């Protein structure tokens, strides 16, 4: 890990790192917020997955999460949204919803994507192993995200309930197998057989899992992508039919932007803190 930047924020440190990743076979950049409590002890961590077109910096600069993370004593780890660099293929038409910035947190099986686009293994295995062996993190993990990253956070947690204590999302793509963004990405990364897509589809996974992690979703009713791409009602129906006790909240008038995330990020951090600490009262 090469540290390339450090900023002081609410008594803690906002850092950026780069490293050569074995999973994606390229140099990856990620951001970390370490709260002031790391001077005295190791702390739990929230992994944050960002959405289409984003990098590791969108959340750290726009969400305003560091203030509450500093109060709670929780670290934040923010990976990039896809592999990047020389030799990493991109959408030949330059579309924003595929290729660079649009890794969809899966392991691609189709050429030319399969060499580098292995964000699932990177987020689940390689990045946690790296940061938790190097930084003062105590091994207690939660995972959250927005839009494409919300899809990633929910899907990864549902597939790995032994690795994460809780999961949450803002405006997630809950049924990628059934919407244009997802069908495009899954079809190209995984091939045209929809049977291969189910492993990366939250609606399908909710109906299959026997493990009920604490799960929170916030969705704005004025989100321009709600009806065509996000389909929150499908997740609500899947949770109801399968008996999964998810907390799904609709917020009147909010859109898809980071203004929405900034408005409710404190709720999410405290939700994860409560799960991680088994309901202990959070500090003021």
C-alpha atoms as a printed R data frame, in Angstrom:
    type eleno elety resid chain resno       x       y       z
1   ATOM     1    CA   UNK     A     1   0.000   0.000   0.000
2   ATOM     2    CA   UNK     A     2   1.367   3.379  -1.024
3   ATOM     3    CA   UNK     A     3  -0.237   6.308   0.778
4   ATOM     4    CA   UNK     A     4  -0.733   9.156  -1.695
5   ATOM     5    CA   UNK     A     5  -2.760  11.648   0.359
6   ATOM     6    CA   UNK     A     6  -3.739  12.480   3.952
7   ATOM     7    CA   UNK     A     7  -6.218  15.110   5.177
8   ATOM     8    CA   UNK     A     8  -7.264  15.781   8.769
9   ATOM     9    CA   UNK     A     9 -11.048  15.553   9.249
10  ATOM    10    CA   UNK     A    10 -12.901  15.739  12.607
11  ATOM    11    CA   UNK     A    11  -9.800  14.630  14.472
12  ATOM    12    CA   UNK     A    12  -9.238  11.629  12.208
13  ATOM    13    CA   UNK     A    13  -7.424  11.110   8.920
14  ATOM    14    CA   UNK     A    14  -8.853  10.864   5.408
15  ATOM    15    CA   UNK     A    15  -6.294   8.911   3.400
16  ATOM    16    CA   UNK     A    16  -5.878   7.650  -0.156
17  ATOM    17    CA   UNK     A    17  -3.843   4.609  -1.080
18  ATOM    18    CA   UNK     A    18  -2.736   2.775  -4.203
19  ATOM    19    CA   UNK     A    19  -1.612  -0.814  -4.589
20  ATOM    20    CA   UNK     A    20  -1.095  -3.474  -7.234
21  ATOM    21    CA   UNK     A    21  -4.136  -5.758  -7.074
22  ATOM    22    CA   UNK     A    22  -3.856  -9.443  -7.932
23  ATOM    23    CA   UNK     A    23  -7.595  -9.858  -8.531
24  ATOM    24    CA   UNK     A    24  -8.012  -7.025 -11.048
25  ATOM    25    CA   UNK     A    25  -4.439  -7.255 -12.377
26  ATOM    26    CA   UNK     A    26  -3.967  -3.495 -12.304
27  ATOM    27    CA   UNK     A    27  -3.128  -0.703  -9.897
28  ATOM    28    CA   UNK     A    28  -6.108   0.153  -7.697
29  ATOM    29    CA   UNK     A    29  -6.846   3.303  -5.698
30  ATOM    30    CA   UNK     A    30  -8.974   3.397  -2.555
31  ATOM    31    CA   UNK     A    31  -9.783   5.865   0.225
32  ATOM    32    CA   UNK     A    32  -9.900   5.288   3.980
33  ATOM    33    CA   UNK     A    33 -11.183   7.361   6.865
34  ATOM    34    CA   UNK     A    34  -9.581   6.495  10.218
35  ATOM    35    CA   UNK     A    35 -11.399   8.067  13.190
36  ATOM    36    CA   UNK     A    36  -9.446   9.556  16.100
37  ATOM    37    CA   UNK     A    37 -10.086   6.458  18.264
38  ATOM    38    CA   UNK     A    38  -7.437   4.512  16.322
39  ATOM    39    CA   UNK     A    39  -4.843   6.243  18.476
40  ATOM    40    CA   UNK     A    40  -6.056   4.029  21.337
41  ATOM    41    CA   UNK     A    41  -7.598   0.898  19.802
42  ATOM    42    CA   UNK     A    42  -8.611  -0.928  16.668
43  ATOM    43    CA   UNK     A    43 -12.033  -0.014  15.288
44  ATOM    44    CA   UNK     A    44 -14.802  -1.608  13.175
45  ATOM    45    CA   UNK     A    45 -15.160  -0.677   9.520
46  ATOM    46    CA   UNK     A    46 -17.872   0.204   7.025
47  ATOM    47    CA   UNK     A    47 -17.037  -0.604   3.404
48  ATOM    48    CA   UNK     A    48 -18.733   1.850   1.036
49  ATOM    49    CA   UNK     A    49 -19.381   0.994  -2.632
50  ATOM    50    CA   UNK     A    50 -20.111   3.898  -4.977
51  ATOM    51    CA   UNK     A    51 -22.220   4.011  -8.121
52  ATOM    52    CA   UNK     A    52 -21.877   4.424 -11.858
53  ATOM    53    CA   UNK     A    53 -19.147   6.865 -13.028
54  ATOM    54    CA   UNK     A    54 -17.811   7.318  -9.475
55  ATOM    55    CA   UNK     A    55 -14.335   6.797  -8.026
56  ATOM    56    CA   UNK     A    56 -13.135   6.260  -4.463
57  ATOM    57    CA   UNK     A    57 -13.491  10.001  -3.789
58  ATOM    58    CA   UNK     A    58 -17.184  10.699  -4.412
59  ATOM    59    CA   UNK     A    59 -18.364   9.466  -1.043
60  ATOM    60    CA   UNK     A    60 -15.471  10.916   0.928
61  ATOM    61    CA   UNK     A    61 -15.977  14.428  -0.466
62  ATOM    62    CA   UNK     A    62 -19.786  14.642  -0.769
63  ATOM    63    CA   UNK     A    63 -21.535  12.501   1.852
64  ATOM    64    CA   UNK     A    64 -20.324  14.201   5.032
65  ATOM    65    CA   UNK     A    65 -19.891  10.843   6.753
66  ATOM    66    CA   UNK     A    66 -16.658  11.593   8.615
67  ATOM    67    CA   UNK     A    67 -18.290  13.638  11.407
68  ATOM    68    CA   UNK     A    68 -20.482  10.765  12.579
69  ATOM    69    CA   UNK     A    69 -17.797   8.144  11.890
70  ATOM    70    CA   UNK     A    70 -15.494  10.134  14.190
71  ATOM    71    CA   UNK     A    71 -18.159  10.199  16.923
72  ATOM    72    CA   UNK     A    72 -18.823   6.479  16.678
73  ATOM    73    CA   UNK     A    73 -15.245   5.342  16.229
74  ATOM    74    CA   UNK     A    74 -15.873   3.651  12.893
75  ATOM    75    CA   UNK     A    75 -13.488   3.499   9.949
76  ATOM    76    CA   UNK     A    76 -14.662   3.927   6.354
77  ATOM    77    CA   UNK     A    77 -13.086   2.110   3.397
78  ATOM    78    CA   UNK     A    78 -14.045   3.302  -0.081
79  ATOM    79    CA   UNK     A    79 -12.769   1.340  -3.101
80  ATOM    80    CA   UNK     A    80 -12.967   2.448  -6.708
81  ATOM    81    CA   UNK     A    81 -15.927   1.305  -8.798
82  ATOM    82    CA   UNK     A    82 -13.930  -0.616 -11.411
83  ATOM    83    CA   UNK     A    83 -10.391  -1.496 -12.482
84  ATOM    84    CA   UNK     A    84  -8.579   1.248 -14.377
85  ATOM    85    CA   UNK     A    85  -5.309   1.816 -16.161
86  ATOM    86    CA   UNK     A    86  -3.458   0.923 -19.315
87  ATOM    87    CA   UNK     A    87  -4.763  -2.280 -20.832
88  ATOM    88    CA   UNK     A    88  -8.065  -2.276 -18.930
89  ATOM    89    CA   UNK     A    89 -10.837  -2.421 -21.566
90  ATOM    90    CA   UNK     A    90 -13.630   0.148 -21.659
91  ATOM    91    CA   UNK     A    91 -16.965   0.354 -23.449
92  ATOM    92    CA   UNK     A    92 -16.028   0.901 -27.114
93  ATOM    93    CA   UNK     A    93 -18.827   3.458 -27.437
94  ATOM    94    CA   UNK     A    94 -17.784   5.332 -24.314
95  ATOM    95    CA   UNK     A    95 -21.052   4.698 -22.470
96  ATOM    96    CA   UNK     A    96 -21.167   5.673 -18.790
97  ATOM    97    CA   UNK     A    97 -23.038   2.539 -17.680
98  ATOM    98    CA   UNK     A    98 -20.479  -0.062 -18.755
99  ATOM    99    CA   UNK     A    99 -16.720  -0.485 -18.559
100 ATOM   100    CA   UNK     A   100 -14.590   2.005 -16.629
101 ATOM   101    CA   UNK     A   101 -16.507   3.290 -13.616
102 ATOM   102    CA   UNK     A   102 -19.120   0.562 -14.024
103 ATOM   103    CA   UNK     A   103 -17.655  -2.675 -12.704
104 ATOM   104    CA   UNK     A   104 -20.946  -3.804 -11.091
105 ATOM   105    CA   UNK     A   105 -19.003  -5.579  -8.319
106 ATOM   106    CA   UNK     A   106 -18.977  -8.952 -10.062
107 ATOM   107    CA   UNK     A   107 -16.421 -11.373 -11.489
108 ATOM   108    CA   UNK     A   108 -16.620 -11.180 -15.277
109 ATOM   109    CA   UNK     A   109 -16.399 -14.449 -17.170
110 ATOM   110    CA   UNK     A   110 -16.440 -13.143 -20.747
111 ATOM   111    CA   UNK     A   111 -13.522 -11.809 -22.815
112 ATOM   112    CA   UNK     A   112 -12.116  -9.184 -22.816
113 ATOM   113    CA   UNK     A   113 -13.558  -8.285 -19.410
114 ATOM   114    CA   UNK     A   114 -12.636 -11.392 -17.417
115 ATOM   115    CA   UNK     A   115  -8.961 -10.513 -16.949
116 ATOM   116    CA   UNK     A   116  -9.494  -7.273 -15.023
117 ATOM   117    CA   UNK     A   117 -13.171  -6.956 -14.099
118 ATOM   118    CA   UNK     A   118 -13.134  -9.027 -10.910
119 ATOM   119    CA   UNK     A   119 -14.468  -6.454  -8.476
120 ATOM   120    CA   UNK     A   120 -16.384  -9.061  -6.458
121 ATOM   121    CA   UNK     A   121 -13.190 -10.858  -5.436
122 ATOM   122    CA   UNK     A   122 -11.450  -7.535  -4.926
123 ATOM   123    CA   UNK     A   123 -14.104  -6.161  -2.538
124 ATOM   124    CA   UNK     A   124 -14.823  -9.418  -0.702
125 ATOM   125    CA   UNK     A   125 -11.341 -10.907  -0.435
126 ATOM   126    CA   UNK     A   126  -8.338  -8.866  -1.497
127 ATOM   127    CA   UNK     A   127  -9.110  -5.376  -0.194
128 ATOM   128    CA   UNK     A   128 -10.274  -6.477   3.298
129 ATOM   129    CA   UNK     A   129  -7.261  -8.769   3.663
130 ATOM   130    CA   UNK     A   130  -4.970  -5.885   2.763
131 ATOM   131    CA   UNK     A   131  -6.446  -3.112   4.893
132 ATOM   132    CA   UNK     A   132  -7.334  -5.245   7.905
133 ATOM   133    CA   UNK     A   133  -3.800  -6.627   8.128
134 ATOM   134    CA   UNK     A   134  -2.212  -3.189   7.736
135 ATOM   135    CA   UNK     A   135  -4.512  -0.632   9.387
136 ATOM   136    CA   UNK     A   136  -5.964  -0.557  12.951
137 ATOM   137    CA   UNK     A   137  -9.225  -2.362  12.075
138 ATOM   138    CA   UNK     A   138 -10.691  -4.996  14.380
139 ATOM   139    CA   UNK     A   139 -12.327  -7.309  11.816
140 ATOM   140    CA   UNK     A   140 -15.953  -6.281  12.433
141 ATOM   141    CA   UNK     A   141 -17.360  -5.278   9.025
142 ATOM   142    CA   UNK     A   142 -20.481  -3.739   7.560
143 ATOM   143    CA   UNK     A   143 -21.074  -2.837   3.921
144 ATOM   144    CA   UNK     A   144 -23.144  -0.114   2.248
145 ATOM   145    CA   UNK     A   145 -23.419   1.660  -1.087
146 ATOM   146    CA   UNK     A   146 -25.340   3.806  -3.545
147 ATOM   147    CA   UNK     A   147 -27.043   2.888  -6.830
148 ATOM   148    CA   UNK     A   148 -24.728   0.395  -8.570
149 ATOM   149    CA   UNK     A   149 -22.827   0.324  -5.284
150 ATOM   150    CA   UNK     A   150 -26.072  -0.306  -3.420
151 ATOM   151    CA   UNK     A   151 -26.546  -3.336  -5.639
152 ATOM   152    CA   UNK     A   152 -23.003  -4.390  -4.786
153 ATOM   153    CA   UNK     A   153 -23.383  -3.906  -1.044
154 ATOM   154    CA   UNK     A   154 -26.662  -5.807  -0.715
155 ATOM   155    CA   UNK     A   155 -25.604  -8.594  -3.067
156 ATOM   156    CA   UNK     A   156 -22.204  -9.084  -1.436
157 ATOM   157    CA   UNK     A   157 -23.647  -9.132   2.079
158 ATOM   158    CA   UNK     A   158 -26.376 -11.604   1.136
159 ATOM   159    CA   UNK     A   159 -23.794 -13.899  -0.441
160 ATOM   160    CA   UNK     A   160 -21.377 -13.569   2.488
161 ATOM   161    CA   UNK     A   161 -23.369 -13.349   5.739
162 ATOM   162    CA   UNK     A   162 -20.399 -14.757   7.649
163 ATOM   163    CA   UNK     A   163 -18.224 -11.798   6.611
164 ATOM   164    CA   UNK     A   164 -20.572  -8.853   7.244
165 ATOM   165    CA   UNK     A   165 -22.630  -7.889  10.276
166 ATOM   166    CA   UNK     A   166 -25.065  -5.591   8.434
167 ATOM   167    CA   UNK     A   167 -25.751  -4.005   5.070
168 ATOM   168    CA   UNK     A   168 -27.497  -0.908   3.723
169 ATOM   169    CA   UNK     A   169 -28.032   0.988   0.500
170 ATOM   170    CA   UNK     A   170 -29.222   4.244  -0.987
171 ATOM   171    CA   UNK     A   171 -31.182   3.968  -4.252
172 ATOM   172    CA   UNK     A   172 -29.872   0.483  -5.079
173 ATOM   173    CA   UNK     A   173 -30.310  -1.420  -8.335
174 ATOM   174    CA   UNK     A   174 -32.052  -4.304  -6.572
175 ATOM   175    CA   UNK     A   175 -32.976  -6.414  -9.599
176 ATOM   176    CA   UNK     A   176 -30.180  -5.935 -12.172
177 ATOM   177    CA   UNK     A   177 -31.296  -9.024 -14.078
178 ATOM   178    CA   UNK     A   178 -34.577  -7.267 -14.801
179 ATOM   179    CA   UNK     A   179 -33.595  -3.686 -15.715
180 ATOM   180    CA   UNK     A   180 -31.710  -2.075 -18.639
181 ATOM   181    CA   UNK     A   181 -28.560  -1.103 -16.719
182 ATOM   182    CA   UNK     A   182 -28.190  -4.579 -15.296
183 ATOM   183    CA   UNK     A   183 -29.099  -6.563 -18.386
184 ATOM   184    CA   UNK     A   184 -26.496  -4.651 -20.389
185 ATOM   185    CA   UNK     A   185 -23.740  -5.139 -17.812
186 ATOM   186    CA   UNK     A   186 -24.538  -8.708 -16.793
187 ATOM   187    CA   UNK     A   187 -24.988  -9.802 -20.389
188 ATOM   188    CA   UNK     A   188 -21.604  -8.483 -21.434
189 ATOM   189    CA   UNK     A   189 -19.643  -9.411 -18.304
190 ATOM   190    CA   UNK     A   190 -21.244 -12.823 -17.680
191 ATOM   191    CA   UNK     A   191 -22.718 -13.903 -21.011
192 ATOM   192    CA   UNK     A   192 -26.270 -13.997 -22.268
193 ATOM   193    CA   UNK     A   193 -27.546 -16.880 -20.104
194 ATOM   194    CA   UNK     A   194 -29.756 -15.256 -17.424
195 ATOM   195    CA   UNK     A   195 -29.137 -18.229 -15.138
196 ATOM   196    CA   UNK     A   196 -25.632 -16.856 -14.529
197 ATOM   197    CA   UNK     A   197 -27.027 -13.490 -13.470
198 ATOM   198    CA   UNK     A   198 -29.011 -14.673 -10.449
199 ATOM   199    CA   UNK     A   199 -25.916 -14.903  -8.238
200 ATOM   200    CA   UNK     A   200 -25.565 -11.119  -8.538
201 ATOM   201    CA   UNK     A   201 -29.238 -10.170  -8.171
202 ATOM   202    CA   UNK     A   202 -30.462  -8.973  -4.760
203 ATOM   203    CA   UNK     A   203 -34.116  -9.830  -5.396
204 ATOM   204    CA   UNK     A   204 -33.144 -13.414  -6.236
205 ATOM   205    CA   UNK     A   205 -30.724 -13.713  -3.304
206 ATOM   206    CA   UNK     A   206 -33.216 -12.410  -0.720
207 ATOM   207    CA   UNK     A   207 -35.568 -15.223  -1.662
208 ATOM   208    CA   UNK     A   208 -32.839 -17.855  -1.310
209 ATOM   209    CA   UNK     A   209 -30.966 -16.919   1.865
210 ATOM   210    CA   UNK     A   210 -31.663 -18.344   5.315
211 ATOM   211    CA   UNK     A   211 -29.495 -15.702   7.014
212 ATOM   212    CA   UNK     A   212 -31.205 -12.433   7.830
213 ATOM   213    CA   UNK     A   213 -28.574  -9.741   8.303
214 ATOM   214    CA   UNK     A   214 -29.817  -6.301   9.389
215 ATOM   215    CA   UNK     A   215 -30.694  -4.621   6.074
216 ATOM   216    CA   UNK     A   216 -31.660  -0.983   5.475
217 ATOM   217    CA   UNK     A   217 -32.617   0.644   2.160
218 ATOM   218    CA   UNK     A   218 -33.434   4.319   1.627
219 ATOM   219    CA   UNK     A   219 -35.048   5.394  -1.644
220 ATOM   220    CA   UNK     A   220 -36.223   8.810  -2.807
221 ATOM   221    CA   UNK     A   221 -39.607   9.058  -4.526
222 ATOM   222    CA   UNK     A   222 -38.332  11.780  -6.904
223 ATOM   223    CA   UNK     A   223 -35.438   9.619  -8.101
224 ATOM   224    CA   UNK     A   224 -35.336   9.844 -11.883
225 ATOM   225    CA   UNK     A   225 -34.175   6.217 -12.130
226 ATOM   226    CA   UNK     A   226 -36.682   4.667  -9.735
227 ATOM   227    CA   UNK     A   227 -39.279   3.345 -12.176
228 ATOM   228    CA   UNK     A   228 -36.999   2.063 -14.933
229 ATOM   229    CA   UNK     A   229 -33.745   1.029 -13.239
230 ATOM   230    CA   UNK     A   230 -34.101   0.669  -9.463
231 ATOM   231    CA   UNK     A   231 -37.440  -1.130  -8.936
232 ATOM   232    CA   UNK     A   232 -37.535  -0.852  -5.141
233 ATOM   233    CA   UNK     A   233 -41.016  -2.398  -5.141
234 ATOM   234    CA   UNK     A   234 -39.529  -5.691  -6.355
235 ATOM   235    CA   UNK     A   235 -37.259  -5.870  -3.318
236 ATOM   236    CA   UNK     A   236 -40.167  -5.055  -1.016
237 ATOM   237    CA   UNK     A   237 -42.196  -7.858  -2.558
238 ATOM   238    CA   UNK     A   238 -39.311 -10.327  -2.356
239 ATOM   239    CA   UNK     A   239 -38.671  -9.527   1.305
240 ATOM   240    CA   UNK     A   240 -42.352  -9.873   2.134
241 ATOM   241    CA   UNK     A   241 -42.741 -13.198   0.335
242 ATOM   242    CA   UNK     A   242 -39.581 -14.678   1.836
243 ATOM   243    CA   UNK     A   243 -40.010 -13.273   5.334
244 ATOM   244    CA   UNK     A   244 -36.806 -11.232   5.218
245 ATOM   245    CA   UNK     A   245 -37.163  -8.444   7.848
246 ATOM   246    CA   UNK     A   246 -35.649  -5.582   5.820
247 ATOM   247    CA   UNK     A   247 -36.166  -1.913   6.645
248 ATOM   248    CA   UNK     A   248 -37.095  -0.199   3.348
249 ATOM   249    CA   UNK     A   249 -37.885   3.508   3.614
250 ATOM   250    CA   UNK     A   250 -39.323   5.741   0.896
251 ATOM   251    CA   UNK     A   251 -38.546   9.462   1.200
252 ATOM   252    CA   UNK     A   252 -40.864  11.904  -0.520
253 ATOM   253    CA   UNK     A   253 -39.226  14.398  -2.869
254 ATOM   254    CA   UNK     A   254 -35.640  13.122  -2.652
255 ATOM   255    CA   UNK     A   255 -33.723  12.281  -5.831
256 ATOM   256    CA   UNK     A   256 -30.718  10.121  -6.760
257 ATOM   257    CA   UNK     A   257 -28.014  12.601  -5.800
258 ATOM   258    CA   UNK     A   258 -25.505  12.920  -2.981
259 ATOM   259    CA   UNK     A   259 -27.805  15.515  -1.397
260 ATOM   260    CA   UNK     A   260 -30.051  12.539  -0.595
261 ATOM   261    CA   UNK     A   261 -27.147  10.507   0.762
262 ATOM   262    CA   UNK     A   262 -25.904  13.405   2.901
263 ATOM   263    CA   UNK     A   263 -29.389  13.816   4.364
264 ATOM   264    CA   UNK     A   264 -29.568  10.272   5.759
265 ATOM   265    CA   UNK     A   265 -25.985   8.996   6.012
266 ATOM   266    CA   UNK     A   266 -26.010   9.490   9.781
267 ATOM   267    CA   UNK     A   267 -28.938   7.074  10.028
268 ATOM   268    CA   UNK     A   268 -26.960   4.475   8.111
269 ATOM   269    CA   UNK     A   269 -23.787   4.836  10.176
270 ATOM   270    CA   UNK     A   270 -25.735   4.546  13.420
271 ATOM   271    CA   UNK     A   271 -27.680   1.569  12.011
272 ATOM   272    CA   UNK     A   272 -24.412  -0.239  11.335
273 ATOM   273    CA   UNK     A   273 -22.884   0.798  14.640
274 ATOM   274    CA   UNK     A   274 -25.866  -0.644  16.511
275 ATOM   275    CA   UNK     A   275 -25.541  -3.935  14.643
276 ATOM   276    CA   UNK     A   276 -21.775  -4.112  15.075
277 ATOM   277    CA   UNK     A   277 -21.923  -3.377  18.793
278 ATOM   278    CA   UNK     A   278 -24.967  -5.605  19.400
279 ATOM   279    CA   UNK     A   279 -27.231  -2.750  20.326
280 ATOM   280    CA   UNK     A   280 -24.930  -0.855  22.671
281 ATOM   281    CA   UNK     A   281 -25.817   2.822  23.090
282 ATOM   282    CA   UNK     A   282 -23.710   4.874  20.648
283 ATOM   283    CA   UNK     A   283 -21.677   7.784  21.978
284 ATOM   284    CA   UNK     A   284 -23.048  11.328  21.625
